[in-house]
């Protein structure tokens, strides 16, 4: 019997919930194959035909198929969503996304993000010395690109962060404890450079979702309010309080409740205002991780968050700061579609050609 008599493309789309995750880019074609729609003209590509064509050329699955048009579209949508929400609420600030390359360190992908993100001022996040060196190489022609340095701060990593700063790069070292701060101060004195410092805040606000048990007081990383005050006093003693440029915080991943995001943002922004009042007037960035989970196509969610931000910021006089919000995973990873196909015992190969 003809399989199409027992099953239809519409049933396949419903079974695999294409409309829920495809975002208009992916669909089930009339032939039952998965199609991707790219470009302004909406040209459709049959992914089954693509994989068959690769197989004929001796390229076996698994393979990664990149879609630069899809990546650019999602980046533009994210920037526009925040810009529109900020404008609707009359909040005089701007939005900067930061891509953590740990999500996918594939050179072609990171380079594509670096190029496509220039028009929006998007930055990059690293978590180790090798990642820092890789990003510095990719952004050598754009030294003003924001580089947020997270991860464990061993001496060699900190040395390279400070050397990057001395070379004029915008590398911000995010500290999670006093030991990291002391190491940064010691090496900064040796190199004769004023570091750019970020502070990771451990929020009291509880999260929801799968990782809610590791939030609040149970969170493993970050500084409590007393810890943040110690950082302030230590930097003030060295006349380096102006080196604090970033407040880093997040409440986990896979969060579906807008209330959890609003409560976290309210708490963090009060700390932000408090740091300004204590003299950290160079604190120009507030950072909230995993913003792709706000479902940015729904501007109402963003407007709620921006309104929450503005309400707290209205409590002090200095002009509103610039908000930098990195987005991990979903928006940028949408560029890549991993398609697995059984090809017997043929070995998987990487035929990527570096640009």
Coordinates of C-alpha atoms in Angstrom, one line a residue:
X1 CA 0.0 0.0 0.0
X2 CA 1.0 3.6 -0.6
X3 CA 2.4 5.0 2.7
X4 CA 0.7 8.4 1.9
X5 CA -2.7 6.7 2.2
X6 CA -1.9 6.0 5.9
X7 CA -0.1 9.1 6.8
X8 CA 0.0 12.7 5.7
X9 CA 2.6 15.6 5.9
X10 CA 0.2 17.4 8.2
X11 CA 0.2 14.5 10.6
X12 CA 4.0 14.5 10.6
X13 CA 4.1 18.2 11.3
X14 CA 1.7 17.7 14.2
X15 CA 3.6 14.6 15.6
X16 CA 7.0 16.4 15.6
X17 CA 5.4 19.8 16.6
X18 CA 7.1 21.6 13.8
X19 CA 5.1 24.7 14.3
X20 CA 6.2 25.0 17.9
X21 CA 9.9 25.0 17.2
X22 CA 10.3 25.7 13.5
X23 CA 9.6 29.5 13.9
X24 CA 8.5 29.6 10.2
X25 CA 11.8 28.4 9.0
X26 CA 11.1 24.7 9.0
X27 CA 8.1 22.8 7.6
X28 CA 7.1 19.4 6.4
X29 CA 6.8 19.5 2.6
X30 CA 4.1 17.9 0.5
X31 CA 6.5 15.0 -0.2
X32 CA 6.8 14.4 3.6
X33 CA 10.4 15.6 3.8
X34 CA 11.6 18.3 6.2
X35 CA 12.1 21.6 4.3
X36 CA 13.9 24.8 5.5
X37 CA 12.8 28.2 4.2
X38 CA 15.7 30.7 3.7
X39 CA 16.2 34.2 2.3
X40 CA 13.8 37.1 1.7
X41 CA 12.3 35.2 -1.2
X42 CA 11.4 32.3 1.0
X43 CA 13.2 29.7 -1.1
X44 CA 12.7 26.2 0.3
X45 CA 15.4 23.5 0.5
X46 CA 14.6 19.8 0.9
X47 CA 16.9 18.6 3.7
X48 CA 16.5 15.0 2.7
X49 CA 17.8 15.8 -0.8
X50 CA 20.7 17.7 0.7
X51 CA 21.7 14.7 2.9
X52 CA 21.3 12.3 -0.1
X53 CA 23.5 14.6 -2.2
X54 CA 26.2 14.6 0.5
X55 CA 26.0 10.8 0.7
X56 CA 26.5 10.5 -3.0
X57 CA 29.7 12.6 -2.6
X58 CA 31.0 10.3 0.1
X59 CA 30.1 12.6 3.0
X60 CA 28.4 10.5 5.7
X61 CA 26.2 11.5 8.6
X62 CA 26.2 12.9 11.2
X63 CA 26.8 16.3 9.6
X64 CA 26.0 19.9 10.5
X65 CA 24.2 22.0 8.0
X66 CA 24.6 25.7 8.5
X67 CA 22.0 28.4 7.6
X68 CA 23.6 31.9 7.7
X69 CA 20.3 33.5 6.7
X70 CA 18.5 31.9 9.5
X71 CA 21.1 33.0 12.0
X72 CA 21.0 36.6 10.8
X73 CA 17.2 36.6 10.9
X74 CA 17.2 35.5 14.6
X75 CA 19.9 38.0 15.6
X76 CA 18.0 40.8 13.9
X77 CA 14.8 39.7 15.5
X78 CA 16.4 39.6 19.0
X79 CA 17.9 43.1 18.6
X80 CA 14.6 44.5 17.2
X81 CA 12.5 43.0 20.0
X82 CA 14.6 44.6 22.7
X83 CA 14.8 47.9 20.8
X84 CA 11.1 48.1 20.3
X85 CA 10.3 47.2 24.0
X86 CA 12.8 49.8 25.2
X87 CA 11.3 52.5 22.9
X88 CA 7.7 51.6 23.9
X89 CA 8.6 52.1 27.6
X90 CA 10.7 55.3 27.1
X91 CA 13.7 53.7 28.7
X92 CA 16.9 55.5 27.6
X93 CA 19.2 52.6 27.2
X94 CA 20.3 50.1 24.6
X95 CA 20.7 46.4 24.4
X96 CA 23.8 44.3 23.8
X97 CA 23.6 40.6 23.3
X98 CA 26.7 38.4 24.1
X99 CA 27.2 35.0 22.7
X100 CA 29.0 32.5 25.0
X101 CA 31.2 30.5 22.6
X102 CA 31.0 27.5 25.0
X103 CA 27.6 26.9 23.5
X104 CA 29.2 26.0 20.2
X105 CA 32.9 26.7 19.6
X106 CA 32.8 25.8 15.9
X107 CA 34.9 28.5 14.2
X108 CA 32.6 29.0 11.2
X109 CA 29.6 29.6 13.5
X110 CA 31.4 31.9 15.9
X111 CA 32.9 33.9 13.0
X112 CA 29.4 34.2 11.5
X113 CA 28.0 35.5 14.8
X114 CA 30.9 38.0 15.1
X115 CA 30.3 39.3 11.6
X116 CA 26.5 39.4 11.7
X117 CA 26.6 41.0 15.2
X118 CA 28.7 44.0 14.3
X119 CA 25.7 46.1 13.2
X120 CA 24.1 45.5 16.6
X121 CA 27.2 45.8 18.7
X122 CA 26.9 42.2 19.9
X123 CA 29.8 40.8 22.0
X124 CA 31.3 37.5 22.9
X125 CA 31.7 35.6 26.1
X126 CA 34.7 33.3 27.0
X127 CA 35.3 30.9 29.9
X128 CA 39.0 30.1 29.5
X129 CA 42.3 31.3 28.2
X130 CA 42.1 29.3 24.9
X131 CA 38.6 30.7 24.3
X132 CA 39.9 34.2 25.0
X133 CA 42.7 33.9 22.5
X134 CA 40.4 32.5 19.9
X135 CA 38.0 35.4 20.3
X136 CA 40.8 38.0 20.3
X137 CA 41.9 36.5 17.0
X138 CA 38.5 36.7 15.5
X139 CA 37.9 40.3 16.6
X140 CA 41.4 41.7 15.8
X141 CA 40.0 44.2 13.4
X142 CA 37.3 45.3 15.9
X143 CA 39.1 45.9 19.2
X144 CA 36.1 47.7 20.7
X145 CA 34.1 44.4 20.7
X146 CA 32.9 43.5 24.2
X147 CA 34.5 40.3 25.6
X148 CA 33.1 39.0 28.8
X149 CA 35.5 36.7 30.6
X150 CA 33.8 34.1 32.9
X151 CA 35.0 30.8 34.2
X152 CA 37.7 29.8 36.7
X153 CA 40.3 32.6 37.0
X154 CA 43.6 30.8 37.2
X155 CA 46.7 33.0 36.9
X156 CA 47.5 32.4 33.2
X157 CA 43.9 33.2 32.2
X158 CA 43.9 36.4 34.3
X159 CA 47.3 37.4 32.8
X160 CA 45.9 37.2 29.3
X161 CA 42.7 39.1 30.3
X162 CA 44.8 42.0 31.6
X163 CA 47.2 41.9 28.7
X164 CA 44.2 42.1 26.4
X165 CA 43.0 45.1 28.4
X166 CA 46.4 46.7 28.1
X167 CA 46.2 46.3 24.3
X168 CA 43.0 48.3 24.3
X169 CA 40.5 45.4 24.2
X170 CA 37.2 45.6 26.1
X171 CA 37.8 42.4 28.2
X172 CA 35.8 42.3 31.4
X173 CA 36.8 39.8 34.0
X174 CA 33.8 38.6 36.1
X175 CA 34.8 37.6 39.6
X176 CA 33.0 35.1 41.8
X177 CA 35.1 35.3 45.0
X178 CA 37.7 37.5 46.8
X179 CA 40.6 35.3 45.7
X180 CA 39.9 36.1 42.1
X181 CA 39.8 39.8 42.9
X182 CA 43.1 39.7 44.8
X183 CA 44.8 37.9 41.9
X184 CA 43.5 40.5 39.4
X185 CA 44.7 43.4 41.6
X186 CA 48.1 41.9 42.0
X187 CA 48.6 41.2 38.3
X188 CA 47.1 44.6 37.4
X189 CA 49.8 46.3 39.5
X190 CA 52.5 44.3 37.8
X191 CA 51.3 45.1 34.3
X192 CA 50.4 48.7 35.1
X193 CA 46.9 48.4 33.8
X194 CA 43.5 49.3 35.3
X195 CA 41.3 46.2 34.9
X196 CA 37.7 46.0 33.8
X197 CA 35.9 44.1 36.5
X198 CA 32.5 42.4 36.6
X199 CA 30.9 41.0 39.8
X200 CA 28.8 37.9 39.8
X201 CA 25.8 38.3 42.2
X202 CA 24.2 35.4 43.9
X203 CA 20.5 36.2 44.0
X204 CA 18.1 35.3 46.8
X205 CA 15.3 35.1 44.2
X206 CA 14.3 31.5 43.6
X207 CA 14.0 30.2 40.1
X208 CA 11.5 27.7 38.6
X209 CA 12.0 24.7 36.2
X210 CA 14.4 21.9 36.3
X211 CA 17.3 23.6 38.1
X212 CA 15.3 25.6 40.7
X213 CA 17.0 23.6 43.5
X214 CA 20.4 25.2 42.8
X215 CA 19.2 28.8 43.0
X216 CA 18.9 31.2 45.9
X217 CA 21.0 30.4 48.9
X218 CA 21.8 27.0 47.4
X219 CA 23.5 28.5 44.3
X220 CA 27.1 27.4 44.0
X221 CA 28.5 30.4 42.3
X222 CA 28.5 34.1 42.9
X223 CA 28.8 36.6 45.8
X224 CA 26.2 37.4 48.3
X225 CA 25.4 41.0 49.3
X226 CA 28.0 41.0 52.1
X227 CA 30.5 39.6 49.6
X228 CA 29.7 42.4 47.1
X229 CA 30.2 45.0 49.8
X230 CA 33.7 43.5 50.6
X231 CA 34.6 43.8 46.9
X232 CA 33.5 47.5 47.0
X233 CA 35.5 48.3 50.1
X234 CA 38.6 46.5 48.7
X235 CA 38.5 48.3 45.5
X236 CA 37.8 51.6 47.2
X237 CA 41.0 51.1 49.3
X238 CA 42.9 50.8 46.0
X239 CA 41.1 53.8 44.5
X240 CA 39.8 51.4 41.8
X241 CA 36.1 51.4 42.4
X242 CA 35.7 52.9 38.9
X243 CA 37.0 49.6 37.5
X244 CA 33.7 47.8 38.3
X245 CA 31.8 47.8 35.0
X246 CA 29.5 44.8 35.0
X247 CA 26.9 43.1 37.3
X248 CA 26.5 39.5 36.3
X249 CA 23.6 37.4 37.4
X250 CA 21.3 34.6 36.2
X251 CA 18.8 32.1 37.6
X252 CA 19.4 29.0 35.6
X253 CA 17.9 27.6 32.4
X254 CA 14.7 26.2 31.1
X255 CA 12.6 28.8 32.9
X256 CA 9.1 29.3 31.6
X257 CA 7.8 31.7 34.2
X258 CA 8.0 35.4 33.5
X259 CA 7.5 36.1 37.2
X260 CA 10.8 34.4 38.1
X261 CA 12.6 36.6 35.6
X262 CA 10.9 39.7 36.9
X263 CA 11.7 38.9 40.6
X264 CA 15.4 38.3 39.7
X265 CA 15.6 41.4 37.7
X266 CA 14.0 43.5 40.5
X267 CA 16.5 42.2 43.0
X268 CA 19.5 42.6 40.8
X269 CA 18.6 46.1 39.7
X270 CA 18.3 47.2 43.4
X271 CA 21.9 46.0 43.9
X272 CA 22.8 47.8 40.7
X273 CA 21.4 51.1 42.0
X274 CA 23.1 50.5 45.4
X275 CA 26.5 50.0 43.8
X276 CA 26.1 53.3 41.9
X277 CA 25.2 55.0 45.2
X278 CA 28.4 53.5 46.8
X279 CA 30.5 55.1 44.1
X280 CA 30.7 52.5 41.4
X281 CA 29.8 55.0 38.7
X282 CA 31.5 53.2 35.9
X283 CA 29.0 50.3 36.2
X284 CA 27.5 50.5 32.8
X285 CA 26.3 47.0 32.2
X286 CA 23.7 44.8 33.8
X287 CA 23.7 41.2 32.8
X288 CA 20.9 38.7 32.7
X289 CA 21.6 35.3 31.3
X290 CA 19.4 33.1 29.1
X291 CA 17.3 35.9 27.7
X292 CA 16.3 33.7 24.7
X293 CA 13.8 32.0 27.1
X294 CA 11.6 35.1 27.2
X295 CA 10.2 34.0 23.8
X296 CA 11.3 37.3 22.2
X297 CA 8.7 37.2 19.5
X298 CA 6.2 38.1 22.3
X299 CA 7.1 41.7 22.9
X300 CA 4.8 41.9 25.9
X301 CA 7.2 39.8 27.9
X302 CA 10.1 42.1 27.1
X303 CA 8.0 45.2 27.8
X304 CA 7.2 43.8 31.3
X305 CA 10.9 43.3 32.0
X306 CA 11.9 46.7 30.6
X307 CA 9.2 48.4 32.7
X308 CA 10.5 46.6 35.8
X309 CA 14.0 47.7 35.0
X310 CA 12.9 51.3 34.4
X311 CA 11.0 51.4 37.7
X312 CA 14.1 50.6 39.7
X313 CA 16.4 52.8 37.7
X314 CA 14.1 55.8 38.3
X315 CA 15.3 55.8 41.9
X316 CA 18.6 57.5 41.2
X317 CA 19.8 60.5 39.3
X318 CA 22.6 59.5 36.8
X319 CA 21.5 58.9 33.2
X320 CA 20.2 55.3 32.6
X321 CA 23.0 52.8 31.9
X322 CA 23.4 50.6 28.9
X323 CA 22.1 47.1 29.4
X324 CA 24.1 44.1 28.1
X325 CA 22.1 40.9 28.1
X326 CA 23.8 37.8 26.7
X327 CA 21.6 35.1 25.2
X328 CA 22.8 31.5 25.4
X329 CA 21.9 28.8 23.0
X330 CA 18.6 29.0 21.3
X331 CA 18.8 32.1 19.1
X332 CA 22.3 31.4 17.8
X333 CA 22.1 27.7 17.8
X334 CA 19.1 28.0 15.5
X335 CA 21.6 28.5 12.7
X336 CA 22.6 24.8 13.0
X337 CA 20.4 21.8 12.2
X338 CA 21.9 18.5 13.2
X339 CA 20.5 15.9 10.9
X340 CA 21.3 12.3 11.8
X341 CA 20.9 9.6 9.1
X342 CA 21.7 6.0 9.3
X343 CA 24.3 5.1 6.8
X344 CA 25.4 1.6 7.9
X345 CA 28.8 1.5 9.5
X346 CA 30.3 4.4 7.5
X347 CA 32.5 6.6 9.7
X348 CA 31.3 10.1 10.6
X349 CA 33.6 12.7 9.0
X350 CA 34.0 16.5 9.4
X351 CA 34.3 18.1 6.0
X352 CA 34.1 21.7 7.2
X353 CA 36.2 24.2 5.3
X354 CA 37.3 27.0 7.4
X355 CA 36.7 30.4 5.9

